PDB file of C-alpha atoms in Angstrom:
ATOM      1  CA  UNK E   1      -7.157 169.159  -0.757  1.00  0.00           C
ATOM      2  CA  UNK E   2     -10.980 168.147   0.382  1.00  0.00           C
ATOM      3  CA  UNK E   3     -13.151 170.948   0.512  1.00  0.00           C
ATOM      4  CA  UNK E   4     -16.282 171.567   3.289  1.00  0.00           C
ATOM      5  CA  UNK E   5     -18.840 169.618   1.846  1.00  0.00           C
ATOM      6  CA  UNK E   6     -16.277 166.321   1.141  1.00  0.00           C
ATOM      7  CA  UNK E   7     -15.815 166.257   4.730  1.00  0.00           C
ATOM      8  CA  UNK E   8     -17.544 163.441   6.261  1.00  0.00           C
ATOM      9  CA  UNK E   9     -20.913 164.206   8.608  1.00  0.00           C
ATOM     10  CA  UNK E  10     -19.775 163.950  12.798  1.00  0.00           C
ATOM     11  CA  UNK E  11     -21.550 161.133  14.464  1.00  0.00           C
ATOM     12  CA  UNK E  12     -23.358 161.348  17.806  1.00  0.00           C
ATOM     13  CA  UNK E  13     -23.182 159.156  20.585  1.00  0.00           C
ATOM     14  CA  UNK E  14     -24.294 155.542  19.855  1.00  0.00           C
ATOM     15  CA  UNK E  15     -27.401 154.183  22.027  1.00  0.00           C
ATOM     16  CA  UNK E  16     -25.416 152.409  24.206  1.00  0.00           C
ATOM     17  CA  UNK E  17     -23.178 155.507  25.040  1.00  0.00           C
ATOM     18  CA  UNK E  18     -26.320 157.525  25.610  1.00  0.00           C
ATOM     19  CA  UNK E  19     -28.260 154.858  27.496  1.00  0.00           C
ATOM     20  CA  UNK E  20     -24.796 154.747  30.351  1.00  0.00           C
ATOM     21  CA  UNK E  21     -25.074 158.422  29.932  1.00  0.00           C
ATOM     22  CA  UNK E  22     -28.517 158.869  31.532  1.00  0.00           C
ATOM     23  CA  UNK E  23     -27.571 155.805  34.036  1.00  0.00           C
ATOM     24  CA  UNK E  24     -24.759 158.197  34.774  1.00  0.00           C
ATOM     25  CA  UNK E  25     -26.839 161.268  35.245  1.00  0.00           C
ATOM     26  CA  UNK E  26     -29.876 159.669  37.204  1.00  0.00           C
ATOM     27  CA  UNK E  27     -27.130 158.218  39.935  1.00  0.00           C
ATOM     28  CA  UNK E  28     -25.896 161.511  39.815  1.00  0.00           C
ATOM     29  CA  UNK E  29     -28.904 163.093  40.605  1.00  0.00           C
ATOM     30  CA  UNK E  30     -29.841 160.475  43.343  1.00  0.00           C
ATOM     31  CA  UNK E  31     -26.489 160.615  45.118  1.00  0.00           C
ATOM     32  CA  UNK E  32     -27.266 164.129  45.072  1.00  0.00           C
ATOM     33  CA  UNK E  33     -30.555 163.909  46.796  1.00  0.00           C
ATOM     34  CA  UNK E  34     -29.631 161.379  49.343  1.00  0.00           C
ATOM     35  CA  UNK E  35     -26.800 164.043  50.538  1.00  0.00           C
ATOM     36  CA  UNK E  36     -28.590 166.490  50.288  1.00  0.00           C
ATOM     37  CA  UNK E  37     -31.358 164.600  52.516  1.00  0.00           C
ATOM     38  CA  UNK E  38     -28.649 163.506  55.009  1.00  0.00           C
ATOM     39  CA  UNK E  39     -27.480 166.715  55.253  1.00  0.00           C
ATOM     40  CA  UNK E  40     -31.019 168.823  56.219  1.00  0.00           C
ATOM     41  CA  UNK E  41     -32.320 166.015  58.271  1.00  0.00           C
ATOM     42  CA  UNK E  42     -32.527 166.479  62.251  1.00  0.00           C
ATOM     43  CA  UNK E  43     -31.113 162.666  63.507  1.00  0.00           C
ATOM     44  CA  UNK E  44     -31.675 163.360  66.486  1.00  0.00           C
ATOM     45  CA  UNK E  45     -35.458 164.336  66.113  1.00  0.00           C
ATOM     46  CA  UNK E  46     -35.572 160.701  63.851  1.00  0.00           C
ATOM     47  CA  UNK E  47     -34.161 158.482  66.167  1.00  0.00           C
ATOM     48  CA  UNK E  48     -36.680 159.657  69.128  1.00  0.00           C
ATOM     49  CA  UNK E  49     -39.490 159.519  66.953  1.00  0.00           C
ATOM     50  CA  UNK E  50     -38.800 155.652  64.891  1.00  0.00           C
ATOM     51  CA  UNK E  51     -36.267 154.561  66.812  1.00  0.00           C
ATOM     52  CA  UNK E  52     -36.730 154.656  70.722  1.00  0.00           C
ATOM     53  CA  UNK E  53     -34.953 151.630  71.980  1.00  0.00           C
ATOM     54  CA  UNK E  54     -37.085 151.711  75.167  1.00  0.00           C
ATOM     55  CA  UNK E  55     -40.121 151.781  73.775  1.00  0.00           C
ATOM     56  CA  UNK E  56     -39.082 149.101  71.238  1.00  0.00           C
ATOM     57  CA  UNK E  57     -38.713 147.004  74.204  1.00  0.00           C
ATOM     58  CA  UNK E  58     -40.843 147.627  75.956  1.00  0.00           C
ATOM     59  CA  UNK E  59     -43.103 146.127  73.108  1.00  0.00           C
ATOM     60  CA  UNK E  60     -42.357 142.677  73.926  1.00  0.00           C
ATOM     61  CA  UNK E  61     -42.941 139.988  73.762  1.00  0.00           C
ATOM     62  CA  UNK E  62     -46.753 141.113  73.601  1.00  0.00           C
ATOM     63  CA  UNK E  63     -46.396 142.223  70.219  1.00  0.00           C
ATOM     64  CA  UNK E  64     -45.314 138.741  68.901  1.00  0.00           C
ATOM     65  CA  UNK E  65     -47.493 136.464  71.170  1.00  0.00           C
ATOM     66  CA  UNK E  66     -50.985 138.571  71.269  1.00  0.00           C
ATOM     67  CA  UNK E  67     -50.908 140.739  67.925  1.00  0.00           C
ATOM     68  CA  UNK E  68     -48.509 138.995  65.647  1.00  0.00           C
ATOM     69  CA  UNK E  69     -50.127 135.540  66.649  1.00  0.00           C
ATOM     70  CA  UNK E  70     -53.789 137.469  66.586  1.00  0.00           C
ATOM     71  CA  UNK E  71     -52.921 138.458  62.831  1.00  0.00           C
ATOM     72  CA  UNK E  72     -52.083 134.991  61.700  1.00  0.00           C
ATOM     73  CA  UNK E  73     -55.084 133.466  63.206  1.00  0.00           C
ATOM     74  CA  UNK E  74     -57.473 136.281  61.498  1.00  0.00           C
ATOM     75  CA  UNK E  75     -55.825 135.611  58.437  1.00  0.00           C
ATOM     76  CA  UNK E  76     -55.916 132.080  58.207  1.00  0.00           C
ATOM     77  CA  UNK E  77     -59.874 131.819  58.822  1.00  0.00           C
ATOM     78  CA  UNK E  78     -60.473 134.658  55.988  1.00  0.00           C
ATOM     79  CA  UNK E  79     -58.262 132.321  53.710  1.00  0.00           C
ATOM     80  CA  UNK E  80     -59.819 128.904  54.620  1.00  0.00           C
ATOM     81  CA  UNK E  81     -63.294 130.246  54.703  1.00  0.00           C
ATOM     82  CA  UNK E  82     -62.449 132.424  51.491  1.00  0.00           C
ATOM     83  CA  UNK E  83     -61.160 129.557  49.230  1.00  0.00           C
ATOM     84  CA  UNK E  84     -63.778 127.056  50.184  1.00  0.00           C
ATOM     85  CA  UNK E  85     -66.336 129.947  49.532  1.00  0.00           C
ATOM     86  CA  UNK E  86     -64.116 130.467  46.226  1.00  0.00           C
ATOM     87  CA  UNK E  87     -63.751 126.951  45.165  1.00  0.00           C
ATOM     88  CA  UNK E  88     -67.894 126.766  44.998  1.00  0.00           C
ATOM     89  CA  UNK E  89     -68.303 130.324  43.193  1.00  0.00           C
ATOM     90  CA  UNK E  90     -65.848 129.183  40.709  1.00  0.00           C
ATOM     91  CA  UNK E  91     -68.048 125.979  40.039  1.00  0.00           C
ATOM     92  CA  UNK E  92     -70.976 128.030  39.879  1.00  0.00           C
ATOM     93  CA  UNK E  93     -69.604 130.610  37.754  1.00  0.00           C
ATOM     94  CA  UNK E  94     -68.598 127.501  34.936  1.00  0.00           C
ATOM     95  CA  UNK E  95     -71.942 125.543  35.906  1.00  0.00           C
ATOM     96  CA  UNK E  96     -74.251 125.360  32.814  1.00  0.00           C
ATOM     97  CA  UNK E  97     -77.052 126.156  35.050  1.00  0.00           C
ATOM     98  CA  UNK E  98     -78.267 129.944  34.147  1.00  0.00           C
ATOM     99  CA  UNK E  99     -79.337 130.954  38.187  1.00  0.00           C
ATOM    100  CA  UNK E 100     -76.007 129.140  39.425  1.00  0.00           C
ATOM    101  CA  UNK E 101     -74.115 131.637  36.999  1.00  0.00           C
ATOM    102  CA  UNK E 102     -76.349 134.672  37.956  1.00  0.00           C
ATOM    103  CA  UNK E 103     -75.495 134.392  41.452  1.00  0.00           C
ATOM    104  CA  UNK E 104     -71.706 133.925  41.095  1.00  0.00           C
ATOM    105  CA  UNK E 105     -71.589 136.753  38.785  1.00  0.00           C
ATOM    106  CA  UNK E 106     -73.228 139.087  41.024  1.00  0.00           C
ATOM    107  CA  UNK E 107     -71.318 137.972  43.714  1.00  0.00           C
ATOM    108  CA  UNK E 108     -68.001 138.440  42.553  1.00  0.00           C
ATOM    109  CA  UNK E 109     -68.788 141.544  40.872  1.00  0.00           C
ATOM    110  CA  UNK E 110     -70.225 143.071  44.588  1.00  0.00           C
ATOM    111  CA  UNK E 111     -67.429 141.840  46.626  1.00  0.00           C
ATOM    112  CA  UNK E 112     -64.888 142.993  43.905  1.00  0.00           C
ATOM    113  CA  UNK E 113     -66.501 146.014  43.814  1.00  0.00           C
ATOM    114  CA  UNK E 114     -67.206 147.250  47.617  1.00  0.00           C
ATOM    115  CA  UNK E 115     -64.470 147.983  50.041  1.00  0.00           C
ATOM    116  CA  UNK E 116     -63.284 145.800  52.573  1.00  0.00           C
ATOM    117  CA  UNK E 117     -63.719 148.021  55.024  1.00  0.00           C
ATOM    118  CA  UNK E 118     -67.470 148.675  54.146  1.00  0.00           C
ATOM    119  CA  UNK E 119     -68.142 144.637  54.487  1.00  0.00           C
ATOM    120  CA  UNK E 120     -66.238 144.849  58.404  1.00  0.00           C
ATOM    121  CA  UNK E 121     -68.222 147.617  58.866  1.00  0.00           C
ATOM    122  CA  UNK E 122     -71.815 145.683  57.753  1.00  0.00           C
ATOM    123  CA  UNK E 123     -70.444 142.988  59.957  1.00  0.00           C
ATOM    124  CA  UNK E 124     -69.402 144.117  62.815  1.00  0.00           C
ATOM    125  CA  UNK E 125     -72.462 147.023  63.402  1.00  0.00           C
ATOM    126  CA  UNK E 126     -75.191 146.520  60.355  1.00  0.00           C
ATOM    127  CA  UNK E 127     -75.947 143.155  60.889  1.00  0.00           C
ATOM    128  CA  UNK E 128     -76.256 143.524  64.515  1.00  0.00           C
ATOM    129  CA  UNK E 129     -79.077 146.253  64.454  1.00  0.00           C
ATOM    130  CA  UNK E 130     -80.656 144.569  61.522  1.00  0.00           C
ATOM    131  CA  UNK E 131     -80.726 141.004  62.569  1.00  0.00           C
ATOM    132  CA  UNK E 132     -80.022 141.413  66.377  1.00  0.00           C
ATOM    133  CA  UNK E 133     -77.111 138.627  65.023  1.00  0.00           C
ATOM    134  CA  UNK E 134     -73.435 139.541  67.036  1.00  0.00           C
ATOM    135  CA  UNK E 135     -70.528 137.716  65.930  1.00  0.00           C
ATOM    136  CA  UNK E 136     -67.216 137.332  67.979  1.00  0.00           C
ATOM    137  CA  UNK E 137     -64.134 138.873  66.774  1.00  0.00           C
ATOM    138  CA  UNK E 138     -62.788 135.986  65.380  1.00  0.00           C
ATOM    139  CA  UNK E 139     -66.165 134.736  63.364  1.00  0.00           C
ATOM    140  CA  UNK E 140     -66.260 138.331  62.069  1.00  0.00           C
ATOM    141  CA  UNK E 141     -62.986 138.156  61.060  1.00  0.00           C
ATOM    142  CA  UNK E 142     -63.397 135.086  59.482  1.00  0.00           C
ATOM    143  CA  UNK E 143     -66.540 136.249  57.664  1.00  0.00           C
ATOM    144  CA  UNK E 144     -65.282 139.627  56.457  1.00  0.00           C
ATOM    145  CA  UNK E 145     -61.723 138.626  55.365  1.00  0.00           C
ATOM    146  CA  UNK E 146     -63.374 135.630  53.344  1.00  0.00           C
ATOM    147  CA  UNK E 147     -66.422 137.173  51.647  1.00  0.00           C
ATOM    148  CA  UNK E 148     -64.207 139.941  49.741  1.00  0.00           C
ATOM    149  CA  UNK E 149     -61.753 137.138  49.209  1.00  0.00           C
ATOM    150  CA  UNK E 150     -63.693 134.558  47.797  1.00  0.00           C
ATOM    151  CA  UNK E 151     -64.662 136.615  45.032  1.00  0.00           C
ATOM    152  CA  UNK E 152     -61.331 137.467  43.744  1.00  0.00           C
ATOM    153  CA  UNK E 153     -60.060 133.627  44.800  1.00  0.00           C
ATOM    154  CA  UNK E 154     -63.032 132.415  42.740  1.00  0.00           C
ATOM    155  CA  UNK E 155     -61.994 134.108  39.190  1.00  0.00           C
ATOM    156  CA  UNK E 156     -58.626 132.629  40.343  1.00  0.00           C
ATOM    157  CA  UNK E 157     -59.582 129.303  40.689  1.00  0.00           C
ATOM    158  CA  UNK E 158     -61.555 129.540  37.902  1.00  0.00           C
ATOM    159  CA  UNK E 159     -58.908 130.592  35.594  1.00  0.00           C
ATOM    160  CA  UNK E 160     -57.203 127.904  37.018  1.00  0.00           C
ATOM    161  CA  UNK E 161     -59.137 125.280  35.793  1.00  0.00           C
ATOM    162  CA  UNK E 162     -60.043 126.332  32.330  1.00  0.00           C
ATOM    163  CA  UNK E 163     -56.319 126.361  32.034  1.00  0.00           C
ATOM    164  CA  UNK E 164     -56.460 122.726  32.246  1.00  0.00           C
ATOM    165  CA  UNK E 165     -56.265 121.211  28.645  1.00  0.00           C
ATOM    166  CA  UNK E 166     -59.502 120.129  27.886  1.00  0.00           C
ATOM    167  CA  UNK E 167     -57.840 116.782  26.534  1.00  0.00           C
ATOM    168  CA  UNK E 168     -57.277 115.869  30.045  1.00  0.00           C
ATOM    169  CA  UNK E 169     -60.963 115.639  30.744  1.00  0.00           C
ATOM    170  CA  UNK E 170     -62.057 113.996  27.811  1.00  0.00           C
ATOM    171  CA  UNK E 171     -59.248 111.181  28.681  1.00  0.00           C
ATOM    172  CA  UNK E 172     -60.873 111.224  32.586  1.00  0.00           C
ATOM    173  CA  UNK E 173     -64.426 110.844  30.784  1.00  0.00           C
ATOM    174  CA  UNK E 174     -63.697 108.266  28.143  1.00  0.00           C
ATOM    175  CA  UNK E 175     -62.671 105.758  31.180  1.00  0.00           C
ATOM    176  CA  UNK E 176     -65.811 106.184  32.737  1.00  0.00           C
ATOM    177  CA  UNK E 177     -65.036 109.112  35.464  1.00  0.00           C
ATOM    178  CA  UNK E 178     -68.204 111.129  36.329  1.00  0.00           C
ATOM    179  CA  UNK E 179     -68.098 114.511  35.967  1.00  0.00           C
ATOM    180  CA  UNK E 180     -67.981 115.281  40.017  1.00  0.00           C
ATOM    181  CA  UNK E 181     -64.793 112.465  40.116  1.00  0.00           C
ATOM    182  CA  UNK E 182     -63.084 114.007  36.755  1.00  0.00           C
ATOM    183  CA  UNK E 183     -63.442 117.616  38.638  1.00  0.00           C
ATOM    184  CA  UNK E 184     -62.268 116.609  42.044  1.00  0.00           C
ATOM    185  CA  UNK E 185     -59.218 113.754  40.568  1.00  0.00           C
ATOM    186  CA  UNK E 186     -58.476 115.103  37.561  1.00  0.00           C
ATOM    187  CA  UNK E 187     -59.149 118.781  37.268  1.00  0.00           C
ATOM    188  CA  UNK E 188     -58.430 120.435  40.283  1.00  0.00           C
ATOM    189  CA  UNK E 189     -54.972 118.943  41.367  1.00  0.00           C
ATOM    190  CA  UNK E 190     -53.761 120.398  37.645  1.00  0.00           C
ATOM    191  CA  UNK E 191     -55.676 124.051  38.379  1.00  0.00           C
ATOM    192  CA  UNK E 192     -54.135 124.223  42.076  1.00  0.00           C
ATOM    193  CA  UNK E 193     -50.920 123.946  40.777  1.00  0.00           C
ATOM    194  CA  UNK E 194     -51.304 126.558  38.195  1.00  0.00           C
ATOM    195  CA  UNK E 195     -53.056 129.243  40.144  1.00  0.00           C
ATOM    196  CA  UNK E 196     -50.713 128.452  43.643  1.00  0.00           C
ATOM    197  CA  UNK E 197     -48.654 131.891  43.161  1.00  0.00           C
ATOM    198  CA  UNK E 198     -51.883 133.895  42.510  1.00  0.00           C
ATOM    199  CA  UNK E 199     -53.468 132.347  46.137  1.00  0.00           C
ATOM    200  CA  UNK E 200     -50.299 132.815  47.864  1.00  0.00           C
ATOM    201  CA  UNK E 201     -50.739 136.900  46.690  1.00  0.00           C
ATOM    202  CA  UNK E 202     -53.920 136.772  47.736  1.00  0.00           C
ATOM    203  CA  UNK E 203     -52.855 135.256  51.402  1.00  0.00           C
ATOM    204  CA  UNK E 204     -50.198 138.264  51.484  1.00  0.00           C
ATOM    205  CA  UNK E 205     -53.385 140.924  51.024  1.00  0.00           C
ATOM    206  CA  UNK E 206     -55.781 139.480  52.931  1.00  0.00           C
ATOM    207  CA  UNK E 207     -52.969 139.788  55.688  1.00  0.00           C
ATOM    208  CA  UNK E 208     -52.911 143.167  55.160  1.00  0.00           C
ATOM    209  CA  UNK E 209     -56.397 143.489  55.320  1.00  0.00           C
ATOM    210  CA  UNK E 210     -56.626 142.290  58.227  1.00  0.00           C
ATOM    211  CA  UNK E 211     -56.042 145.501  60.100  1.00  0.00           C
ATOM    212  CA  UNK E 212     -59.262 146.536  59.787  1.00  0.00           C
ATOM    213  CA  UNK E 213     -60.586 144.655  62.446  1.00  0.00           C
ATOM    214  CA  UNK E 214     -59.278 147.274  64.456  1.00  0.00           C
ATOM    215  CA  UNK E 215     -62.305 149.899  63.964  1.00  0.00           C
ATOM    216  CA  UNK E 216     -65.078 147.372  65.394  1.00  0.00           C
ATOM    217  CA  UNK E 217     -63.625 147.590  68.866  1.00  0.00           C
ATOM    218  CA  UNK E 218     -60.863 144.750  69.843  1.00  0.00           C
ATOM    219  CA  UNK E 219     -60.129 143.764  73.943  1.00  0.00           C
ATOM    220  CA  UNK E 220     -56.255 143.871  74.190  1.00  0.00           C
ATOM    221  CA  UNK E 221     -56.201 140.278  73.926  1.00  0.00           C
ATOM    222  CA  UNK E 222     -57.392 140.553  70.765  1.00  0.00           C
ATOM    223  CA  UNK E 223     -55.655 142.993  69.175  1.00  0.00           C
ATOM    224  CA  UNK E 224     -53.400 142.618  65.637  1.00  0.00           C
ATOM    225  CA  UNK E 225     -50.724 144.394  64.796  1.00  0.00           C
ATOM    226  CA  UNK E 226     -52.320 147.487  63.474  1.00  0.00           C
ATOM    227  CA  UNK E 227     -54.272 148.141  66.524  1.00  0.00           C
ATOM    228  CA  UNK E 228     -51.637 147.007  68.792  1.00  0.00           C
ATOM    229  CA  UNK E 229     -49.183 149.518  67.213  1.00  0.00           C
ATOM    230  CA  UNK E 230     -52.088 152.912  67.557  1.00  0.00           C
ATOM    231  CA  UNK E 231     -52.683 151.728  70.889  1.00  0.00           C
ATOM    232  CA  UNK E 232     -49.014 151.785  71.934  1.00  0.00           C
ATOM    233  CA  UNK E 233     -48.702 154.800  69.881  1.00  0.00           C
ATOM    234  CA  UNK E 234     -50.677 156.985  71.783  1.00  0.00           C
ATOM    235  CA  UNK E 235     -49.285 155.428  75.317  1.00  0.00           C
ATOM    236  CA  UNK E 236     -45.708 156.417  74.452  1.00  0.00           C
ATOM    237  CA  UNK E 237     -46.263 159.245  71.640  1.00  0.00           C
ATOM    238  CA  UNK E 238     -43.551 157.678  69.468  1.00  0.00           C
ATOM    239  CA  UNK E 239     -43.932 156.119  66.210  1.00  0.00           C
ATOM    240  CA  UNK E 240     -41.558 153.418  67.302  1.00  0.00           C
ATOM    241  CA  UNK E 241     -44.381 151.150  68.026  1.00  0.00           C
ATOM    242  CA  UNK E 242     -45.818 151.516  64.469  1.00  0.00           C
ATOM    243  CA  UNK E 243     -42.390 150.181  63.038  1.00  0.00           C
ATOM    244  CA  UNK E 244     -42.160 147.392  65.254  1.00  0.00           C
ATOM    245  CA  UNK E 245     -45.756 146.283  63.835  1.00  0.00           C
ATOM    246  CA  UNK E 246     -44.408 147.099  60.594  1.00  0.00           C
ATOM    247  CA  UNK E 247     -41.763 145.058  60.285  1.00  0.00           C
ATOM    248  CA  UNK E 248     -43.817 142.091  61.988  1.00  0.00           C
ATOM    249  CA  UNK E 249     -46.063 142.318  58.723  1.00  0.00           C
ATOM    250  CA  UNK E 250     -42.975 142.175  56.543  1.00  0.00           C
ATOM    251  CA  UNK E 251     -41.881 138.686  58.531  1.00  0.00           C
ATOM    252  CA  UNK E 252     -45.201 137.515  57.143  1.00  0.00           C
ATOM    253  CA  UNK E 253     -45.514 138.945  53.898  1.00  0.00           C
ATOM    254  CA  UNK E 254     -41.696 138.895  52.729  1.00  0.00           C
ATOM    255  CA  UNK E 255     -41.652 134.834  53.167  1.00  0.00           C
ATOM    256  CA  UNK E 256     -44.948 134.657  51.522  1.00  0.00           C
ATOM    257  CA  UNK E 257     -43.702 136.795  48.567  1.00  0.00           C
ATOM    258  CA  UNK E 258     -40.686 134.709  48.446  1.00  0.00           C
ATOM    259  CA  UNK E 259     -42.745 131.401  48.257  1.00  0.00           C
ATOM    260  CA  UNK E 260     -44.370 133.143  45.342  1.00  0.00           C
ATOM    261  CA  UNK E 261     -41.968 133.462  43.473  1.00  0.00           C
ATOM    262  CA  UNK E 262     -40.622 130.015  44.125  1.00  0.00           C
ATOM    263  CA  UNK E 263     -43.908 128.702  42.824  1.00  0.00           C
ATOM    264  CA  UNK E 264     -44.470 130.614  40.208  1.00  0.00           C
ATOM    265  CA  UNK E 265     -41.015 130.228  38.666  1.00  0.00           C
ATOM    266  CA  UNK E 266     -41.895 126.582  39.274  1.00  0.00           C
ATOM    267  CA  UNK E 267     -45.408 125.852  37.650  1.00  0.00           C
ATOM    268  CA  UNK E 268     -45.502 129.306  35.915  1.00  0.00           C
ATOM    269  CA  UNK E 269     -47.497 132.037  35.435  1.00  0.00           C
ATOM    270  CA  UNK E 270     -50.634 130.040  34.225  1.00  0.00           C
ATOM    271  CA  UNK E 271     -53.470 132.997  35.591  1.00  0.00           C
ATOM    272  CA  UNK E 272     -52.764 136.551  35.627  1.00  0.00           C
ATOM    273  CA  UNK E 273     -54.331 138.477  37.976  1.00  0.00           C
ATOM    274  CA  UNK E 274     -56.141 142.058  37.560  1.00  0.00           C
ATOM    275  CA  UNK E 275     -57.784 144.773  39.818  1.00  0.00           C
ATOM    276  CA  UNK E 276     -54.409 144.562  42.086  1.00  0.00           C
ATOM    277  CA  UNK E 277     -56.230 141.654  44.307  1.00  0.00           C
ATOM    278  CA  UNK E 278     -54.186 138.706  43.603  1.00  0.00           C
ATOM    279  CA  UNK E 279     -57.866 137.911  41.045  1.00  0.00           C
ATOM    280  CA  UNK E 280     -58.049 136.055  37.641  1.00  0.00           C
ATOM    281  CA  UNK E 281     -58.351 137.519  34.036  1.00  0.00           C
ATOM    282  CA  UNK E 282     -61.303 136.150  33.167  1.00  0.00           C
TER     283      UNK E 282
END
């Protein structure tokens, strides 16, 4: 006969039993939720407010042709004005010349550090009344998107080309490259196709940012999507229009994420990015 204490100890559930356990519980517990959701909700009420066909179309095709087309624009000067701006911070911020590295520093450390709506803001009504200097829409566009992005493209792009093995260089110098030829032949093809993915983030924010061009004042042929959306907003008092503008951002951005994550799978992960702004680890 075996006694109490011969009997052998009970065993729990393993750790794969108890991780499909919680699975279990937290679908539970969101099936619940979503029910419960469906349930209370007033569909009616939702539809009006997000989903009024006749306002939808009555958003077109202006909302494609001026403010999706108005975005794009915006955010292609910021970018091309931003990496060029970049490309020579970067340089500066590697150069062994003390001032050159001063000034990059303290540039990318301001424009990392202020808002971007503070530097539309300084654009589009301080440097007016300080300098009696007006900039069109597009030029301050342009100026603002690509001052706060230069500074995080720069530590990018800088990344970028450290990443480069140094053996490459040497091998560019010992068959009688310059420096300036070994940088633009040599060095920068490899550190574009490194930091590609981080750039391509960067293009996805600074479309975001974008938006913001909105509180200097835009005709109606210059409005983006954020402003065209508030305008037609308060027209119609439905939030249809701010959905439609919605998910014209996401036919930018969700291609842009895609490509990505195309090139990153591709070239890898060679510069990881910090502060949330698509910018380098130094």
């Amino acid at each position: 006969m075996t006694t109490d204490t011969e009997r052998p100890p009970k065993k729990g559930l393993g750790r794969r039993q108890r991780a499909r356990l919680n699975r279990g519980v937290q679908y539970a517990v969101l099936v619940v939720v979503i029910v419960v959701a469906a349930l209370v909700a007033d569909w009616n009420s939702i539809a009006r407010a997000f989903f009024n066909v006749d306002v939808a179309i009555a958003q077109f095709p202006e909302v494609i042709t001026t403010a999706l087309v108005n975005t794009i624009i915006y955010t292609a000067l910021g970018f091309g004005f931003g990496l060029g701006l970049g490309i020579v911070l970067a340089l500066m911020r590697m150069s062994p010349v003390g001032p050159y590295r001063w000034i990059a520093t303290g540039y990318i450390e301001l424009f990392r550090g202020l808002p971007a709506l503070l530097v539309f803001v300084a654009l589009g009504f301080g440097v007016p009344i300080a300098f009696q200097l007006r900039f069109d829409i597009y030029s301050t566009a342009m100026l603002a998107l690509g001052l706060v992005g230069a500074a995080y493209m720069a530590e990018t792009i800088r990344a970028g080309i450290q990443a480069v093995p140094k053996g490459q260089v040497e091998a560019a110098r010992s068959l009688g490259m310059s420096p300036g030829r070994t940088m633009l032949t040599v060095v920068m093809p490899q550190a574009f196709r490194i930091i590609l993915p981080p750039l391509t983030n960067e293009l996805i924010l600074l479309t975001k940012d974008s938006s913001l061009i909105y509180l200097l004042g835009l005709a109606s042929s210059e409005y983006e999507l954020a402003k065209f959306g508030r305008a037609a907003l308060n027209e119609y008092a439905s939030l249809t229009p701010l959905l439609i503008a919605g998910l014209c951002y996401l036919i930018i951005t969700i291609p842009l994420s895609r490509v990505s994550n195309l090139l990153e799978r591709k070239y890898g992960s060679g510069v990881r990015t910090k502060n949330g702004h698509g910018g380098a680890a130094a």
